Amino acid sequence: MTLACSASPAVVDVKALLHQSPLFAGLDDTVLDEMLSHFRRETWKQGRQVTGLESGQRFHIILSGRLKMAQVNPDTGRMVTLFLLQPGDGFDVICLLDGQPDPLIFEARDDLLMLSTPMQEARRWIEQHPDFNRSFLPYLGQQMRTLANLAGDLALHDTETRLARLILRHIHHEQPDQPLRLIHNLSHESLAEMIGSVRVVVNRQLQHWQREGVVVTRRGELIIKELETLLKKAMHFPRHTPHS
Amino acid sequence: MTLACSASPAVVDVKALLHQSPLFAGLDDTVLDEMLSHFRRETWKQGRQVTGLESGQRFHIILSGRLKMAQVNPDTGRMVTLFLLQPGDGFDVICLLDGQPDPLIFEARDDLLMLSTPMQEARRWIEQHPDFNRSFLPYLGQQMRTLANLAGDLALHDTETRLARLILRHIHHEQPDQPLRLIHNLSHESLAEMIGSVRVVVNRQLQHWQREGVVVTRRGELIIKELETLLKKAMHFPRHTPHS
DNA sequence: TTTTTTCTGCTACCAGGGTTACACAGGCTG
DNA sequence: CAGCCTGTGTAACCCTGGTAGCAGAAAAAA
């Protein structure tokens, strides 16, 4: 019997997880139970793509796995990742808010376990539970902040800066004596989509840093050797505090 | 005595204006009055710049004039406009939501007349008036949608496409027989900031279109001659419906 | 194992668009 | 009126970063 992290999603302790998530942290246990009764489980397997139009009928809460929320240019085939949603996140929040369909694409980066409920039901529940806003509104603020920063970065900074920031933003706060590394097993392609660029460019940059001795790359792994240098490349104007 | 549009802001019919705005449209008249009692008037004259850190203490509602909400790169001095806020809009919404300071810049494009109240007060009022969410949440959705589209455009489309879209998005729906033109008296510089580019590039593009016969430019004015052509340049993937 | 697919490294190419610079127009101001 | 300042037209330059293409390594599937 293995100690599963995301391997055995069926036994996830839903309530414990939601209590840690920024969205439901403050909710009373009984209220949470009541809410959960409106939801049903739903699973997507890795790689599944769904457009905003299709998924727009239901609101989802991620229990395990990561979900890419992206925009596509059908002409060139290129993609930008707007959000990489994690357990505790909900989608599609924008559609939940204003009811309009989103021209977005959602793609399961891992096998996904989620809760889902009809959009209308979610809206109704939120209306009837004003206390939820105590955590919901700040959550929305964070999302908007992330989007604003993405837009700002895309318009104002070069790929090197953007890549450096992306990496730093995603460093897991592990034991400080361990060598710093990215846990996320993201391909260069994925990294590229997250900074609004292309695989070749990301690779080019990483190789460049590797020759400088700043990082070491192995397949699906990225080890930071000189954090200071990377910080300098990323810090070209005041940073926002990464949540949590 | 002149027929003032934004010239005599002192006599603006606040309640009428707010009833039209997406944020307060649905509010009861008595509730609106109660709300207004928490606010005080505030004026900024054109060109005034304020950072998010300074203005973060109060929440504002625009009554007349336009306000640029932008991000800056202190190294290059370049700017991106995230929002061009109009009468009926509020700011800073992100800070209102999560309480964190924004590394943004707010600049009055015209003389501004606004209502303002301490952030805390605004948050408290929202908490106590759950009905407000009926219009507030959709409003937030629109804002997020706008940001998402901006980020998407910046990453996926060239300057020509972005400029075409910007212009089309800002056409005032006037009498259809009149020649189409941009009311906003925006400089090329302003246009550039709104598409995350630079004056020279915008000018270059406009001249190019002018030689093609698509538009005619005069100082501070832009007349569209061939709407079809411009639409074709803008339409490279499914458009979202511009609000209102 | 062999085969297939997914990632990665690297090259040559070139064009979009950003930087800099200057001249002139129109509107303001004194 | 002269002066100033902001907005506009246009040129030369060149560099970042995107496209196309291929070959090998690693992983996954057969």
XYZ file of C-alpha atoms (C1' of nucleotides) in Angstrom:
548
model
C 0.000 0.000 0.000
C 1.534 3.234 -1.142
C 1.298 6.610 0.483
C -0.636 8.361 -2.211
C -0.540 12.085 -2.816
C -2.812 12.471 -5.792
C -2.844 8.817 -6.681
C -5.972 7.817 -4.806
C -8.356 10.713 -5.281
C -11.341 8.657 -4.247
C -10.444 8.870 -0.598
C -9.705 12.587 -0.451
C -11.006 14.160 2.716
C -13.146 16.744 1.036
C -14.028 18.814 4.047
C -10.464 18.986 5.298
C -9.308 20.085 1.888
C -11.920 22.770 1.496
C -11.205 24.137 4.916
C -7.678 24.822 3.767
C -8.722 26.371 0.486
C -8.986 30.153 0.359
C -12.557 29.910 -0.884
C -14.104 27.886 1.901
C -11.706 28.374 4.761
C -14.049 30.459 6.850
C -17.189 28.398 6.418
C -19.029 26.741 9.244
C -18.937 22.957 9.172
C -22.664 22.558 8.962
C -22.916 25.147 6.193
C -20.181 23.321 4.337
C -22.081 20.057 4.616
C -25.202 21.714 3.351
C -23.279 23.106 0.419
C -21.663 19.799 -0.433
C -25.087 18.226 -0.696
C -25.679 20.317 -3.805
C -22.560 19.008 -5.504
C -21.769 15.784 -7.212
C -18.388 14.273 -7.947
C -16.882 14.537 -11.362
C -13.609 13.263 -12.787
C -11.674 14.235 -15.862
C -8.664 12.315 -16.958
C -5.425 14.004 -17.843
C -5.383 15.794 -21.160
C -9.124 16.259 -21.441
C -10.002 19.540 -23.074
C -13.283 21.331 -22.644
C -14.321 24.701 -24.027
C -15.916 27.324 -21.846
C -19.087 26.994 -23.830
C -19.469 23.328 -23.006
C -18.462 23.543 -19.376
C -20.308 26.779 -18.818
C -23.367 24.993 -17.529
C -21.773 23.728 -14.349
C -19.553 25.211 -11.711
C -16.636 23.096 -10.558
C -14.437 22.920 -7.507
C -11.119 21.168 -7.889
C -10.297 18.551 -5.277
C -7.143 17.095 -6.778
C -5.068 17.711 -9.856
C -4.328 20.855 -11.812
C -6.408 22.530 -14.495
C -5.181 24.866 -17.187
C -7.469 27.743 -18.079
C -6.275 29.122 -21.378
C -7.058 31.227 -24.394
C -6.310 30.101 -27.937
C -5.549 31.720 -31.221
C -7.098 29.349 -33.751
C -5.093 30.901 -36.581
C -1.653 30.206 -35.206
C -2.664 27.470 -32.811
C -0.884 29.221 -29.987
C -2.172 29.296 -26.429
C -1.815 31.393 -23.299
C -2.445 29.970 -19.905
C -4.382 32.474 -17.830
C -4.598 30.338 -14.724
C -3.184 27.085 -13.531
C -5.929 26.148 -11.119
C -5.179 23.965 -8.115
C -7.143 22.006 -5.546
C -9.426 24.428 -3.747
C -9.930 26.593 -6.813
C -13.251 26.896 -8.599
C -14.131 27.384 -12.250
C -15.382 28.976 -14.331
C -15.568 31.878 -11.918
C -16.063 34.545 -14.561
C -19.034 32.771 -16.027
C -20.352 32.182 -12.536
C -20.258 35.901 -11.928
C -21.832 37.343 -15.025
C -23.426 34.392 -16.735
C -21.795 35.029 -20.086
C -20.072 32.151 -21.850
C -16.284 32.263 -21.929
C -14.290 31.735 -25.109
C -11.755 29.796 -23.082
C -10.327 26.332 -23.014
C -9.956 24.200 -19.929
C -7.509 21.345 -19.972
C -6.745 18.801 -17.287
C -3.022 18.820 -16.577
C -3.401 15.846 -14.272
C -6.197 13.469 -13.567
C -8.830 15.655 -11.991
C -11.220 15.036 -9.170
C -13.793 17.754 -8.761
C -17.127 18.675 -7.311
C -19.645 20.175 -9.660
C -23.082 21.726 -9.561
C -25.284 23.602 -12.023
C -24.254 27.238 -12.397
C -27.679 28.438 -11.419
C -27.562 26.412 -8.268
C -24.169 27.815 -7.342
C -25.398 31.358 -7.868
C -28.486 30.703 -5.821
C -26.439 29.237 -3.000
C -24.097 32.217 -2.954
C -27.042 34.582 -2.806
C -28.479 32.756 0.140
C -25.209 32.609 2.041
C -23.842 36.134 2.299
C -21.194 34.955 4.733
C -19.517 33.186 1.873
C -18.563 36.562 0.472
C -16.173 37.007 3.342
C -13.795 34.643 1.588
C -15.216 34.777 -1.918
C -14.581 38.449 -2.554
C -10.934 38.353 -1.483
C -10.539 35.280 -3.641
C -11.876 37.186 -6.625
C -9.466 39.980 -5.808
C -6.565 37.578 -5.994
C -7.739 36.260 -9.340
C -8.070 39.745 -10.786
C -4.682 40.634 -9.398
C -3.140 37.635 -11.092
C -4.727 38.555 -14.399
C -3.642 42.166 -14.098
C -0.087 41.102 -13.400
C -0.098 38.748 -16.336
C -1.296 41.472 -18.666
C 1.233 43.896 -17.255
C 4.076 41.442 -17.626
C 3.154 40.589 -21.183
C 3.125 44.220 -22.205
C 6.078 45.503 -20.227
C 8.671 42.772 -19.801
C 10.771 40.548 -21.989
C 10.630 36.794 -21.981
C 13.663 36.390 -19.741
C 12.065 38.434 -16.982
C 8.736 36.736 -17.374
C 10.270 33.283 -17.236
C 12.329 34.109 -14.187
C 9.239 35.359 -12.403
C 7.212 32.355 -13.358
C 9.806 30.024 -11.928
C 10.239 31.969 -8.724
C 6.515 32.232 -8.231
C 6.215 28.473 -8.372
C 8.979 27.440 -6.073
C 7.504 25.299 -3.385
C 8.505 26.390 0.033
C 10.309 23.252 1.012
C 12.971 22.704 3.585
C 15.321 25.612 3.032
C 18.435 23.438 3.078
C 17.267 21.270 0.224
C 18.267 22.389 -3.233
C 15.546 24.614 -4.616
C 13.587 23.033 -7.383
C 10.346 23.154 -9.191
C 8.019 20.447 -8.056
C 5.631 20.919 -10.891
C 6.647 18.607 -13.650
C 5.917 21.138 -16.332
C 7.209 20.751 -19.845
C 8.922 23.636 -21.587
C 5.805 23.869 -23.671
C 3.705 24.459 -20.562
C 6.108 27.025 -19.200
C 6.004 28.817 -22.521
C 2.226 28.992 -22.505
C 2.300 30.480 -19.047
C 4.514 33.378 -20.088
C 2.838 33.883 -23.440
C 5.711 32.586 -25.478
C 6.864 29.459 -27.282
C 8.778 26.331 -26.420
C 11.879 27.212 -28.423
C 12.281 30.493 -26.636
C 11.901 28.959 -23.198
C 14.403 26.275 -24.036
C 16.824 28.827 -25.421
C 16.583 30.839 -22.233
C 16.994 27.865 -19.937
C 20.065 26.703 -21.824
C 21.460 30.185 -21.576
C 20.959 30.217 -17.819
C 22.405 26.755 -17.577
C 25.603 27.881 -19.284
C 25.693 30.780 -16.831
C 25.395 28.277 -14.013
C 22.168 29.766 -12.728
C 20.083 26.651 -13.186
C 20.455 23.004 -14.039
C 17.792 21.325 -16.108
C 16.888 17.727 -16.371
C 13.861 16.296 -18.078
C 10.850 17.663 -16.284
C 13.000 19.034 -13.512
C 14.620 22.382 -12.923
C 17.128 23.002 -10.190
C 17.995 26.511 -9.196
C 21.663 26.956 -8.353
C 21.881 30.702 -7.944
C 18.677 32.034 -6.503
C 20.136 35.488 -6.153
C 20.896 35.836 -9.830
C 17.467 34.642 -10.788
C 15.881 37.112 -8.412
C 17.846 39.898 -9.999
C 16.612 38.908 -13.437
C 13.055 38.813 -12.195
C 13.082 41.944 -10.085
C 12.622 44.808 -12.366
C 9.810 46.362 -10.435
C 8.096 45.850 -7.093
C 6.773 42.360 -6.692
C 3.331 41.440 -5.440
C 3.236 38.881 -2.677
C 2.418 35.430 -3.998
C -0.634 34.158 -2.146
C -0.231 31.751 0.742
C -24.522 79.995 -20.851
C -23.190 76.900 -22.556
C -24.745 73.500 -22.710
C -22.230 71.650 -20.608
C -21.551 67.961 -20.939
C -18.751 67.455 -18.491
C -18.040 71.110 -18.006
C -20.242 71.643 -14.967
C -19.730 68.554 -12.871
C -21.137 70.201 -9.800
C -24.690 69.831 -10.990
C -24.517 66.192 -12.051
C -27.617 64.280 -11.061
C -25.863 61.652 -9.032
C -28.754 59.317 -8.470
C -29.798 59.326 -12.095
C -26.266 58.553 -13.137
C -25.806 55.732 -10.696
C -29.094 54.174 -11.686
C -27.716 53.828 -15.180
C -24.384 52.450 -14.077
C -23.980 48.671 -14.061
C -22.934 48.738 -10.434
C -25.925 50.432 -8.886
C -28.632 49.919 -11.481
C -30.687 47.531 -9.399
C -30.544 49.382 -6.112
C -33.575 50.688 -4.296
C -33.775 54.462 -4.149
C -33.776 54.603 -0.385
C -30.836 52.223 -0.159
C -29.001 54.356 -2.655
C -29.605 57.450 -0.558
C -28.375 55.685 2.513
C -25.259 54.643 0.661
C -24.568 58.094 -0.663
C -24.593 59.438 2.861
C -21.359 57.548 3.484
C -19.635 59.183 0.545
C -18.124 62.574 0.071
C -17.351 64.384 -3.161
C -13.851 64.473 -4.513
C -12.365 66.092 -7.588
C -9.144 65.486 -9.428
C -8.041 67.696 -12.228
C -6.879 66.286 -15.517
C -3.440 64.739 -15.513
C -3.311 64.035 -11.810
C -1.476 60.801 -11.074
C -1.930 58.751 -7.950
C -0.364 55.417 -7.082
C -2.419 52.532 -5.789
C -0.598 52.766 -2.492
C -1.717 56.320 -1.896
C -5.263 55.932 -3.131
C -5.676 52.536 -1.528
C -7.235 54.003 1.572
C -10.421 55.161 -0.092
C -12.847 53.667 -2.548
C -14.008 55.890 -5.371
C -16.943 56.024 -7.722
C -16.552 58.042 -10.877
C -19.297 60.534 -11.645
C -17.758 62.319 -14.587
C -14.536 62.076 -16.545
C -12.332 59.131 -17.412
C -9.636 57.499 -15.315
C -6.733 55.441 -16.580
C -5.739 52.474 -14.451
C -2.293 51.418 -15.564
C 0.819 49.481 -14.760
C 4.307 50.894 -15.246
C 7.735 49.570 -15.946
C 9.999 51.967 -14.093
C 13.033 50.780 -16.073
C 11.782 51.612 -19.511
C 9.144 54.101 -18.442
C 6.548 52.297 -20.503
C 2.949 51.900 -19.392
C -0.003 49.610 -20.068
C -3.510 50.742 -19.502
C -5.483 47.970 -17.868
C -8.756 49.860 -17.658
C -10.109 53.118 -18.888
C -12.714 53.704 -16.219
C -15.827 55.715 -16.981
C -18.623 57.334 -15.021
C -20.344 54.651 -12.999
C -17.150 52.659 -12.493
C -15.512 52.239 -9.121
C -11.886 51.930 -8.084
C -9.758 50.400 -6.839
C -11.954 47.327 -6.970
C -9.140 44.826 -6.542
C -7.960 46.475 -3.373
C -11.544 46.732 -2.187
C -11.869 42.997 -2.579
C -8.742 41.664 -0.945
C -7.322 44.595 0.935
C -3.877 44.309 -0.574
C -2.226 47.418 -1.994
C -1.970 47.610 -5.769
C 1.255 48.494 -7.564
C -0.793 50.468 -10.059
C -1.062 54.011 -11.249
C -4.263 55.956 -11.610
C -4.325 58.960 -13.862
C -7.138 61.376 -14.570
C -7.682 61.585 -18.330
C -10.193 64.362 -17.852
C -11.211 66.480 -14.929
C -12.746 63.999 -12.551
C -15.712 64.232 -10.264
C -16.043 61.307 -7.922
C -17.589 60.044 -4.745
C -15.251 58.526 -2.210
C -15.400 56.726 1.088
C -12.914 54.872 3.274
C -12.218 51.347 2.021
C -13.282 49.831 5.291
C -16.566 51.634 5.147
C -17.215 50.431 1.621
C -16.470 46.844 2.636
C -18.722 47.113 5.643
C -21.536 48.549 3.560
C -21.252 45.739 1.018
C -21.355 43.163 3.765
C -24.512 44.674 5.177
C -26.239 44.918 1.820
C -26.166 41.496 0.204
C -28.558 42.698 -2.477
C -25.775 44.792 -3.860
C -24.087 41.604 -4.981
C -26.807 41.130 -7.556
C -25.113 43.780 -9.651
C -21.667 43.781 -8.056
C -20.748 40.218 -8.925
C -21.651 40.514 -12.613
C -19.693 43.748 -12.675
C -16.654 41.957 -11.303
C -17.141 39.287 -13.942
C -17.001 41.915 -16.653
C -13.819 43.356 -15.215
C -12.147 39.975 -15.061
C -13.308 39.234 -18.577
C -11.762 42.451 -19.804
C -8.481 41.648 -18.105
C -8.474 38.114 -19.459
C -9.066 39.383 -22.966
C -6.317 41.939 -22.635
C -3.846 39.307 -21.519
C -4.970 36.979 -24.271
C -4.643 39.639 -26.919
C -1.210 40.675 -25.760
C 0.069 37.135 -25.928
C -1.670 35.940 -29.062
C -2.163 38.812 -31.474
C -0.052 41.336 -33.324
C -0.345 45.065 -32.915
C -2.491 45.532 -36.003
C -5.161 43.185 -34.693
C -5.033 44.670 -31.233
C -5.365 48.209 -32.522
C -8.261 47.326 -34.788
C -10.079 45.727 -31.889
C -9.421 48.633 -29.601
C -10.928 51.049 -32.081
C -13.950 48.916 -32.802
C -14.575 48.351 -29.124
C -14.720 52.077 -28.537
C -16.979 53.159 -31.330
C -19.860 55.026 -29.821
C -23.146 53.786 -31.056
C -24.258 56.988 -32.657
C -26.772 57.567 -35.394
C -25.904 54.895 -37.919
C -26.007 57.299 -40.864
C -23.381 59.576 -39.418
C -19.816 58.793 -40.363
C -18.381 56.448 -37.771
C -15.795 58.013 -35.593
C -14.123 57.752 -32.258
C -15.547 60.215 -29.825
C -12.795 59.722 -27.352
C -10.165 62.295 -28.067
C -7.349 59.914 -27.383
C -3.815 60.620 -28.484
C -1.793 57.987 -30.304
C 0.165 57.688 -27.114
C -2.987 56.733 -25.217
C -4.039 54.254 -27.857
C -0.602 52.692 -27.713
C -0.783 52.243 -23.963
C -4.110 50.529 -24.320
C -2.757 47.889 -26.665
C 0.544 47.499 -24.866
C 2.603 49.152 -27.540
C 4.234 52.452 -28.395
C 3.220 55.640 -30.125
C 5.398 55.130 -33.182
C 3.885 51.769 -33.896
C 0.335 53.029 -33.565
C 1.054 55.942 -35.833
C 2.729 53.669 -38.384
C -0.315 51.435 -38.425
C -2.801 54.268 -38.714
C -0.880 55.767 -41.630
C -0.810 52.383 -43.261
C -4.572 52.070 -42.943
C -5.017 55.596 -44.170
C -3.098 54.818 -47.334
C -5.333 51.787 -47.752
C -8.334 54.049 -47.392
C -9.638 52.271 -44.332
C -9.508 55.248 -42.019
C -8.904 58.967 -42.072
C -7.071 60.612 -39.212
C -7.152 64.155 -38.077
C -5.683 65.519 -34.902
C -7.440 63.770 -32.052
C -10.018 62.358 -34.408
C -10.295 59.091 -36.275
C -12.872 58.459 -38.944
C -13.570 54.966 -40.119
C -14.220 54.746 -43.831
C -14.347 51.000 -44.342
C -15.798 49.343 -41.287
C -15.846 45.975 -43.016
C -12.130 45.948 -43.653
C -11.392 46.946 -40.097
C -13.642 44.204 -38.800
C -11.788 41.688 -40.912
C -8.474 42.824 -39.441
C -9.864 42.544 -35.941
C -11.704 39.285 -36.322
C -9.216 36.541 -36.045
C -11.132 34.598 -33.479
C -14.598 34.662 -31.956
C -15.335 37.976 -30.390
C -16.851 38.505 -26.977
C -19.799 40.835 -26.887
C -18.769 44.324 -25.775
C -20.878 45.230 -22.748
C -23.958 47.387 -23.230
C 12.087 -6.471 -26.161
C 10.570 -3.268 -30.104
C 7.794 0.400 -31.458
C 5.674 4.726 -30.774
C 5.072 8.978 -28.655
C 6.476 12.705 -25.963
C 9.952 15.700 -24.553
C 14.282 18.049 -25.408
C 18.357 20.400 -27.679
C 19.900 23.057 -31.410
C 20.143 25.468 -35.931
C 19.219 28.950 -39.565
C 16.173 32.335 -40.823
C 13.675 36.755 -40.809
C 10.166 40.086 -39.657
C 7.447 42.572 -36.283
C 7.922 46.051 -33.644
C 10.646 48.691 -30.351
C 14.306 52.523 -29.883
C 16.047 56.981 -31.215
C 15.947 60.944 -33.558
C 14.286 65.005 -35.814
C 10.837 68.281 -38.237
C 6.515 70.341 -38.419
C 1.742 71.249 -37.249
C -1.654 73.112 -34.238
C -2.999 75.014 -29.871
C -2.015 77.152 -25.928
C 0.286 80.702 -23.104
C 2.557 84.999 -22.059
C 2.975 88.745 -31.738
C 6.593 85.418 -30.175
C 7.103 81.716 -27.406
C 6.013 77.206 -25.721
C 4.221 72.683 -25.448
C 1.775 68.719 -26.946
C 0.549 65.875 -30.559
C 1.745 64.141 -35.068
C 4.436 62.415 -39.350
C 8.525 59.707 -40.934
C 13.004 57.896 -41.272
C 17.141 54.462 -40.146
C 18.375 51.020 -37.261
C 18.578 46.519 -35.258
C 17.423 43.083 -31.856
C 14.142 40.189 -29.503
C 11.663 36.494 -30.172
C 8.830 33.828 -33.302
C 8.714 30.099 -37.354
C 10.306 25.895 -39.457
C 12.804 22.015 -39.225
C 15.387 18.033 -37.659
C 17.711 14.682 -34.586
C 18.479 12.435 -30.389
C 16.874 11.070 -25.484
C 13.615 9.576 -22.491
C 9.392 7.625 -21.458
C 5.315 5.033 -22.563
C 3.002 1.638 -24.976
C 2.936 -2.324 -27.656
